[in-house]
Coordinates of C-alpha atoms and ligand atoms in Angstrom, one line a residue:
X2 CA 0.5 -14.3 28.6
X3 CA 0.8 -14.8 24.8
X4 CA -2.2 -14.2 22.7
X5 CA -3.0 -17.9 22.1
X6 CA -2.5 -18.7 25.7
X7 CA -4.9 -16.1 26.7
X8 CA -7.5 -17.3 24.2
X9 CA -7.1 -20.9 25.5
X10 CA -7.5 -19.7 29.1
X11 CA -10.6 -17.8 28.1
X12 CA -12.0 -20.8 26.2
X13 CA -11.4 -23.0 29.3
X14 CA -13.7 -20.7 31.2
X15 CA -16.5 -20.1 28.8
X16 CA -16.3 -23.2 26.6
X17 CA -16.3 -23.5 22.8
X18 CA -19.6 -21.7 22.3
X19 CA -18.5 -18.9 24.6
X20 CA -15.7 -17.6 22.4
X21 CA -15.9 -16.5 18.8
X22 CA -12.7 -15.8 16.9
X23 CA -13.4 -16.3 13.2
X24 CA -13.9 -13.1 11.2
X25 CA -17.3 -14.2 9.9
X26 CA -18.5 -15.0 13.5
X27 CA -17.2 -11.7 15.0
X28 CA -18.3 -9.4 12.2
X29 CA -21.7 -8.5 13.7
X30 CA -20.0 -7.4 16.9
X31 CA -17.3 -5.2 15.4
X32 CA -19.5 -2.7 13.5
X33 CA -21.9 -0.3 15.1
X34 CA -25.6 0.0 14.2
X35 CA -25.1 3.3 12.4
X36 CA -22.1 1.8 10.5
X37 CA -19.9 4.7 11.5
X38 CA -17.2 2.5 13.0
X39 CA -15.7 -0.8 12.0
X40 CA -13.3 -2.5 14.4
X41 CA -11.4 -5.8 14.8
X42 CA -11.2 -8.1 17.8
X43 CA -9.1 -11.1 18.8
X44 CA -12.4 -12.6 20.1
X45 CA -15.9 -12.1 21.2
X46 CA -16.3 -13.6 24.7
X47 CA -19.8 -14.8 25.6
X48 CA -19.9 -15.8 29.3
X49 CA -23.0 -17.8 30.5
X50 CA -23.1 -16.4 34.0
X51 CA -21.5 -13.9 36.4
X52 CA -18.9 -16.3 37.6
X53 CA -17.6 -16.9 34.1
X54 CA -17.8 -13.2 33.4
X55 CA -15.7 -12.5 36.5
X56 CA -13.1 -15.1 35.7
X57 CA -12.7 -13.9 32.2
X58 CA -12.3 -10.3 33.4
X59 CA -9.6 -11.5 35.8
X60 CA -7.7 -13.2 32.9
X61 CA -8.0 -10.0 30.8
X62 CA -6.8 -7.9 33.6
X63 CA -3.8 -10.1 34.3
X64 CA -2.9 -9.9 30.6
X65 CA -3.8 -6.2 30.4
X66 CA -6.1 -7.0 27.5
X67 CA -8.7 -4.3 26.9
X68 CA -12.4 -5.2 27.0
X69 CA -15.4 -3.7 25.2
X70 CA -18.6 -4.7 26.9
X71 CA -21.5 -5.1 24.4
X72 CA -25.2 -5.6 24.8
X73 CA -27.5 -5.4 21.8
X74 CA -25.0 -3.3 19.8
X75 CA -27.5 -0.5 19.2
X76 CA -25.3 2.4 20.4
X77 CA -25.9 5.6 18.5
X78 CA -22.4 6.8 19.4
X79 CA -20.2 3.8 18.8
X80 CA -20.1 3.0 22.5
X81 CA -19.8 -0.7 22.0
X82 CA -17.4 -1.0 19.0
X83 CA -13.9 -2.3 19.5
X84 CA -10.9 -0.4 18.1
X85 CA -9.5 -0.8 14.6
X86 CA -6.2 -2.1 15.8
X87 CA -7.7 -5.5 16.8
X88 CA -6.4 -5.3 20.4
X89 CA -9.8 -5.2 22.2
X90 CA -11.9 -8.2 23.2
X91 CA -15.7 -7.8 22.8
X92 CA -17.5 -9.0 25.9
X93 CA -21.0 -9.9 24.9
X94 CA -23.6 -10.3 27.7
X95 CA -26.1 -12.0 25.4
X96 CA -26.0 -15.4 27.0
X97 CA -26.6 -14.0 30.5
X98 CA -30.3 -13.7 29.8
X99 CA -32.3 -15.0 32.8
X100 CA -35.0 -13.2 34.6
X101 CA -34.2 -14.1 38.1
X102 CA -37.2 -12.8 39.9
X103 CA -40.3 -10.6 39.6
X104 CA -42.1 -9.4 42.7
X105 CA -45.4 -7.6 42.0
X106 CA -45.8 -6.5 45.6
X107 CA -42.4 -5.0 45.9
X108 CA -42.8 -3.8 42.3
X109 CA -39.3 -5.0 41.3
X110 CA -37.7 -7.4 38.9
X111 CA -34.2 -8.9 39.0
X112 CA -32.8 -9.5 35.5
X113 CA -29.5 -10.4 34.0
X114 CA -27.6 -8.0 31.7
X115 CA -28.4 -9.9 28.5
X116 CA -32.2 -9.9 28.7
X117 CA -33.5 -7.7 26.0
X118 CA -35.6 -4.7 27.1
X119 CA -38.5 -6.1 25.1
X120 CA -38.3 -9.5 26.9
X121 CA -38.1 -7.7 30.3
X122 CA -41.2 -5.6 29.4
X123 CA -43.1 -8.7 28.4
X124 CA -42.1 -10.6 31.6
X125 CA -43.2 -7.6 33.7
X126 CA -46.5 -7.4 31.9
X127 CA -47.1 -11.1 32.5
X128 CA -46.8 -10.4 36.2
X129 CA -49.4 -7.6 35.7
X130 CA -46.7 -4.9 36.1
X131 CA -45.1 -2.3 33.8
X132 CA -41.4 -1.8 33.2
X133 CA -41.7 1.8 32.2
X134 CA -38.8 2.2 29.8
X135 CA -39.3 2.2 26.1
X136 CA -36.9 2.9 23.3
X137 CA -37.0 2.4 19.6
X138 CA -34.3 -0.4 19.8
X139 CA -36.0 -2.3 22.6
X140 CA -36.2 -5.5 20.6
X141 CA -32.4 -5.8 20.5
X142 CA -31.1 -3.5 23.3
X143 CA -30.2 -5.4 26.4
X144 CA -30.7 -4.4 30.0
X145 CA -27.0 -4.2 30.7
X146 CA -26.5 -1.8 27.8
X147 CA -29.6 0.2 28.6
X148 CA -28.3 0.8 32.2
X149 CA -24.7 1.3 31.2
X150 CA -25.8 4.0 28.9
X151 CA -28.6 5.4 31.1
X152 CA -31.1 5.1 28.2
X153 CA -34.0 7.5 28.2
X154 CA -36.7 6.9 25.6
X155 CA -40.3 7.6 25.3
X156 CA -41.5 7.5 28.9
X157 CA -39.0 9.8 30.6
X158 CA -41.6 12.5 30.8
X159 CA -43.5 10.3 33.3
X160 CA -41.0 7.8 34.8
X161 CA -37.5 9.2 34.3
X162 CA -34.5 7.7 32.6
X163 CA -33.0 4.2 33.2
X164 CA -31.1 5.7 36.1
X165 CA -34.4 6.4 37.9
X166 CA -35.4 2.7 37.6
X167 CA -32.4 1.0 39.2
X168 CA -32.6 -0.1 42.8
X169 CA -29.6 -2.5 42.7
X170 CA -26.8 -3.8 40.6
X171 CA -24.4 -6.7 40.3
X172 CA -21.2 -5.5 38.8
X173 CA -18.0 -7.2 37.7
X174 CA -15.2 -4.6 38.5
X175 CA -12.2 -4.1 36.3
X176 CA -10.0 -6.5 38.3
X177 CA -12.7 -9.2 38.2
X178 CA -14.1 -8.7 41.7
X179 CA -17.9 -9.2 41.8
X180 CA -19.8 -6.4 43.7
X181 CA -23.1 -7.8 44.7
X182 CA -25.3 -4.8 45.2
X183 CA -28.6 -6.5 44.1
X184 CA -30.6 -4.8 46.8
X185 CA -34.3 -3.9 46.3
X186 CA -34.7 -1.3 48.9
X187 CA -36.6 2.0 48.3
X188 CA -34.5 3.5 51.1
X189 CA -30.9 2.7 51.6
X190 CA -28.8 5.7 52.6
X191 CA -25.5 4.0 53.2
X192 CA -22.6 6.0 51.8
X193 CA -21.7 6.7 48.2
X194 CA -24.3 5.5 45.7
X195 CA -22.2 3.1 43.8
X196 CA -24.9 1.8 41.5
X197 CA -25.4 5.3 40.0
X198 CA -21.7 5.4 39.2
X199 CA -22.0 2.4 36.9
X200 CA -25.3 3.6 35.3
X201 CA -24.3 5.8 32.4
X202 CA -20.6 4.9 32.7
X203 CA -20.8 3.1 29.3
X204 CA -18.8 0.2 30.4
X205 CA -15.7 2.3 31.3
X206 CA -15.7 1.5 35.0
X207 CA -17.0 -2.1 35.2
X208 CA -19.5 -4.5 33.7
X209 CA -23.1 -4.6 34.8
X210 CA -24.0 -8.3 35.2
X211 CA -27.5 -8.0 36.7
X212 CA -29.9 -5.4 38.0
X213 CA -32.9 -4.9 40.2
X214 CA -35.4 -2.6 38.4
X215 CA -38.3 -0.7 39.7
X216 CA -41.6 -1.6 38.1
X217 CA -44.9 0.4 38.1
X218 CA -48.4 -0.9 38.3
X219 CA -49.7 -2.0 34.9
X220 CA -51.9 0.6 33.3
X221 CA -55.6 -0.3 33.0
X222 CA -56.2 2.3 30.3
X223 CA -53.8 3.6 27.6
X224 CA -54.9 6.0 24.9
X225 CA -52.8 7.3 22.0
X226 CA -53.5 10.1 19.6
X227 CA -51.7 11.4 16.5
X228 CA -52.1 15.1 16.1
X229 CA -51.3 17.4 13.2
X230 CA -49.7 20.7 14.3
X231 CA -48.4 23.6 12.3
X232 CA -45.2 24.1 14.3
X233 CA -43.2 23.0 17.4
X234 CA -44.7 26.2 19.0
X235 CA -48.2 24.7 18.6
X236 CA -46.8 21.3 19.9
X237 CA -45.6 23.1 23.0
X238 CA -49.0 24.8 23.5
X239 CA -50.6 21.3 23.2
X240 CA -48.2 20.0 25.8
X241 CA -49.3 22.8 28.1
X242 CA -53.0 21.8 27.6
X243 CA -52.3 18.2 28.6
X244 CA -50.2 19.3 31.5
X245 CA -52.9 21.5 32.9
X246 CA -55.4 18.8 32.4
X247 CA -53.4 16.0 34.3
X248 CA -49.6 16.0 34.1
X249 CA -49.5 12.5 35.8
X250 CA -51.4 11.0 32.9
X251 CA -48.9 11.9 30.2
X252 CA -46.8 8.8 29.5
X253 CA -45.3 10.0 26.2
X254 CA -45.3 13.3 24.2
X255 CA -43.4 12.9 21.0
X256 CA -42.7 15.4 18.3
X257 CA -42.2 14.4 14.6
X258 CA -41.4 16.6 11.7
X259 CA -43.3 16.4 8.4
X260 CA -40.1 15.3 6.6
X261 CA -39.2 12.6 9.2
X262 CA -42.7 11.2 8.9
X263 CA -42.6 11.3 5.1
X264 CA -39.4 9.4 5.2
X265 CA -41.1 6.7 7.3
X266 CA -44.0 6.5 4.9
X267 CA -41.6 6.3 2.0
X268 CA -39.1 3.7 3.3
X269 CA -41.0 1.6 5.8
X270 CA -43.2 -1.1 4.4
X271 CA -46.8 -0.9 5.7
X272 CA -46.4 2.5 7.4
X273 CA -49.5 4.6 6.8
X274 CA -50.6 8.1 7.9
X275 CA -54.0 7.8 9.6
X276 CA -54.9 11.5 8.9
X277 CA -56.6 13.0 5.9
X278 CA -53.6 14.9 4.7
X279 CA -49.9 15.4 5.6
X280 CA -48.9 18.2 8.1
X281 CA -45.8 20.2 8.8
X282 CA -45.4 18.5 12.2
X283 CA -47.1 15.9 14.3
X284 CA -47.4 15.1 18.0
X285 CA -47.9 11.5 19.3
X286 CA -49.4 11.8 22.7
X287 CA -50.0 8.8 25.0
X288 CA -52.0 8.9 28.2
X289 CA -52.0 6.0 30.7
X290 CA -53.3 5.3 34.1
X291 CA -53.5 2.3 36.4
X292 CA -56.9 3.5 37.7
X293 CA -59.8 1.5 36.2
X294 CA -62.2 4.4 36.3
X295 CA -60.2 7.4 35.0
X296 CA -62.0 7.9 31.8
X297 CA -58.8 8.8 29.9
X298 CA -60.4 8.6 26.4
X299 CA -63.0 11.2 27.3
X300 CA -60.2 13.4 28.7
X301 CA -58.1 13.0 25.6
X302 CA -61.1 13.8 23.4
X303 CA -62.0 16.9 25.4
X304 CA -58.4 18.3 25.3
X305 CA -58.2 17.6 21.6
X306 CA -61.5 19.2 20.9
X307 CA -60.6 22.3 22.7
X308 CA -57.2 22.4 20.9
X309 CA -58.9 22.0 17.5
X310 CA -61.3 24.8 18.4
X311 CA -58.4 27.1 19.4
X312 CA -56.4 26.2 16.2
X313 CA -53.5 24.6 18.1
X314 CA -54.2 21.3 16.4
X315 CA -55.4 21.1 12.8
X316 CA -56.4 17.4 12.8
X317 CA -56.2 14.4 15.1
X318 CA -56.9 10.7 15.3
X319 CA -57.3 8.6 18.5
X320 CA -56.4 5.0 18.2
X321 CA -59.5 2.8 18.4
X322 CA -57.7 -0.5 18.8
X323 CA -54.4 -2.0 19.9
X324 CA -53.5 -2.4 16.2
X325 CA -54.0 1.3 15.5
X326 CA -52.1 2.2 18.6
X327 CA -49.1 0.1 17.4
X328 CA -49.4 1.6 13.9
X329 CA -49.2 5.2 15.2
X330 CA -46.2 4.3 17.4
X331 CA -44.6 2.7 14.4
X332 CA -44.6 6.0 12.6
X333 CA -42.5 7.3 15.5
X334 CA -40.3 4.3 16.2
X335 CA -39.2 3.8 12.6
X336 CA -37.8 7.3 12.3
X337 CA -34.2 6.3 12.7
X338 CA -34.5 3.3 10.4
X339 CA -36.2 5.4 7.7
X340 CA -33.4 8.0 7.9
X341 CA -30.8 5.3 7.6
X342 CA -32.4 4.1 4.3
X343 CA -32.7 7.7 3.0
X344 CA -28.9 8.1 3.0
X345 CA -26.3 9.6 5.3
X346 CA -27.4 11.4 8.4
X347 CA -25.7 13.3 11.2
X348 CA -27.4 12.8 14.6
X349 CA -27.6 15.4 17.4
X350 CA -29.2 13.9 20.5
X351 CA -29.7 17.1 22.5
X352 CA -31.8 18.5 25.3
X353 CA -33.0 21.9 26.1
X354 CA -35.6 23.1 28.7
X355 CA -39.0 21.9 27.4
X356 CA -40.2 25.5 27.0
X357 CA -37.2 26.2 24.6
X358 CA -37.8 23.3 22.2
X359 CA -39.5 25.5 19.5
X360 CA -36.8 28.1 19.7
X361 CA -34.2 25.5 19.5
X362 CA -35.7 23.8 16.4
X363 CA -36.1 27.2 14.7
X364 CA -32.6 28.4 15.4
X365 CA -30.8 25.1 14.8
X366 CA -32.6 24.6 11.4
X367 CA -31.6 28.1 10.3
X368 CA -28.0 27.6 11.4
X369 CA -27.6 24.3 9.6
X370 CA -29.2 25.6 6.4
X371 CA -26.8 28.5 6.5
X372 CA -23.9 26.1 6.9
X373 CA -24.9 23.8 4.1
X374 CA -27.4 24.6 1.5
X375 CA -29.7 21.6 0.8
X376 CA -29.2 20.0 4.2
X377 CA -32.5 18.6 5.6
X378 CA -33.3 19.0 9.2
X379 CA -35.3 16.1 10.7
X380 CA -36.1 17.0 14.3
X381 CA -38.1 14.5 16.2
X382 CA -38.2 12.9 19.6
X383 CA -39.1 13.3 23.2
X384 CA -40.5 16.8 23.4
X385 CA -42.2 16.1 26.7
X386 CA -38.8 15.9 28.4
X387 CA -36.9 18.4 26.1
X388 CA -34.9 15.8 24.3
X389 CA -34.9 16.4 20.6
X390 CA -33.1 14.2 18.0
X391 CA -32.0 17.0 15.7
X392 CA -30.9 14.8 12.9
X393 CA -29.7 16.2 9.6
X394 CA -30.2 14.2 6.4
X395 CA -27.7 14.8 3.6
X396 CA -28.7 17.1 0.7
X397 CA -30.5 14.9 -1.8
X398 CA -27.7 14.6 -4.4
X399 CA -24.7 14.9 -2.1
X400 CA -22.1 12.1 -1.7
X401 CA -22.8 10.4 1.6
X402 CA -19.1 10.1 2.5
X403 CA -18.5 13.8 1.8
X404 CA -21.6 14.6 3.9
X405 CA -20.4 12.5 6.9
X406 CA -17.0 14.1 6.7
X407 CA -18.7 17.3 7.7
X408 CA -20.1 15.8 10.9
X409 CA -18.1 17.8 13.4
X410 CA -19.0 21.1 11.6
X411 CA -22.7 20.2 11.6
X412 CA -22.7 19.0 15.3
X413 CA -20.8 22.0 16.4
X414 CA -23.3 24.3 14.6
X415 CA -26.2 22.6 16.4
X416 CA -24.4 22.6 19.7
X417 CA -23.8 26.4 19.6
X418 CA -27.6 26.8 19.7
X419 CA -27.9 24.2 22.4
X420 CA -25.4 26.0 24.5
X421 CA -27.2 29.3 24.0
X422 CA -30.3 27.7 25.4
X423 CA -28.6 26.0 28.4
X424 CA -29.0 22.6 27.0
X425 CA -26.9 19.4 26.8
X426 CA -25.0 18.0 23.8
X427 CA -26.0 14.5 24.7
X428 CA -29.4 13.8 26.2
X429 CA -29.8 10.1 26.1
X430 CA -27.4 8.4 23.7
X431 CA -24.3 9.1 25.8
X432 CA -20.7 9.9 24.6
X433 CA -19.3 6.6 23.2
X434 CA -16.6 7.1 20.6
X435 CA -18.3 9.9 18.8
X436 CA -18.4 12.6 21.4
X437 CA -15.4 12.4 23.8
X438 CA -13.9 15.3 21.8
X439 CA -16.8 17.5 23.1
X440 CA -16.2 16.7 26.7
X441 CA -13.4 19.2 27.6
X442 CA -15.4 22.1 26.1
X443 CA -18.7 21.1 27.8
X444 CA -17.6 19.3 31.0
X445 CA -14.1 20.6 31.5
X446 CA -12.5 21.8 34.7
X447 CA -13.5 20.2 38.0
X448 CA -16.2 18.0 36.4
X449 CA -13.9 16.2 33.9
X450 CA -11.0 16.1 36.3
X451 CA -13.3 14.3 38.9
X452 CA -14.5 11.9 36.2
X453 CA -10.8 11.1 35.4
X454 CA -10.0 10.4 39.0
X455 CA -13.0 8.0 39.3
X456 CA -11.9 6.3 36.1
X457 CA -8.3 6.0 37.4
X458 CA -9.5 4.6 40.7
X459 CA -11.8 2.0 39.4
X460 CA -9.9 1.0 36.2
X461 CA -6.2 1.7 37.0
X462 CA -5.1 -0.5 34.1
X463 CA -7.3 1.4 31.6
X464 CA -8.7 -1.9 30.2
X465 CA -12.5 -1.1 30.4
X466 CA -13.9 0.2 27.1
X467 CA -10.9 2.3 26.3
X468 CA -11.2 5.6 24.4
X469 CA -14.9 5.9 25.2
X470 CA -16.5 8.7 27.2
X471 CA -13.3 10.5 28.4
X472 CA -11.1 12.1 25.8
Ligands
MLT513 C1 -35.2 7.4 19.1 O1 -35.7 8.0 20.0 O2 -35.8 6.9 18.2 C2 -33.7 7.3 19.1 O3 -33.1 7.7 20.3 C3 -33.2 7.9 17.9 C4 -32.2 8.6 17.0 O4 -31.6 9.6 17.3 O5 -32.1 8.2 15.8
ZN514 ZN1 -34.6 8.9 21.5

């Protein structure tokens, strides 16, 4: 099919507002959030429902036209950006944004791919439930993308990753067939677990159209504290204190470096440090419980008092209102945005065993400073599950383009330390376009060969998000 014929056929399916072709209209879909990649596309296709989505995929398969599925376009690894050569359609799920069902007794919700994570959280809360997945980009990130990338975020320590919250999926396969696996069963032991193949596949095997998510009871009590600590070692000790008190109460345990927090205070309007003076590192700890009588605030106070007395914590503040809680979380959530405003940065989304986080931070900082004088380590993230965003900010006066050109050397330096500590080179951001080159080294042999066979079986034409994940 000639290009214009294909565009006309797609337009017939999705209507005028379902297909964007002008450069001005497609611009927001062809560049990634980090501005590392700028692609081109013959069109951004915006189906309104699963039927339209399936028909469009059938047309693209018949024409062998590659497709890049896209949710909120918040990938940290260029996972949703089309190629520069203008051959790949972007398939935006944004119009498929209905919440189909919420069942507080089953503790499930059925949502379409284009629902933002924030909207899904709000809908769950209105039904007196909790959707226990929270990431910094939740206002834009959409459920389809969150699942396709197996997002992690702040609550993994308690509830696991996106993968752990999926009971069922509706998927449009690479040939346009619809697989309806929207089951909401807690037990369903019937052959290969197909849904988990699509979770984390980053759109390379099929397109998630809708999902059944597990909910949790809505917490009755949530308490948040910001703690000043001298070092990641002290943060680890504090984590141990909370764990021995009640591991099931910890819903988030986040580490922030002094520099990262300074950047937030400097670049984000309205951000304030609710402590008397700045510290070398901070911990944001959140405890939550659905029990009405748990007395979490008292528990938090007693753990913090003991930790202050032992010198593990040098200062701490407990949020006294919802506004203070949000203000403390803002210091954490704005880390990426503040680093973007500070200049170029190279991200390393890595994980190590929780007990190794301090050693990792120490060794990776030393290795990067030896590689490039003036480089600024900004470690922060989900310490409670071992996932640290070991981001490197450019030296103050360096040329941003020069700095970014060293990204492989910097990432490889960090990854050497990760490997020595039995960690992973991508904890929650996935592989996208940025990291396929690392796959042979880290996941080579039988593992990568099996992944390739799965890809070949499910996407024999190679049209689903080409050049992502697999090298
Ligand atoms: C976060 O947790 O805020 C993101 O995953 C961050 C990042 O690496 O910038
Ligand atoms: Zn993160």
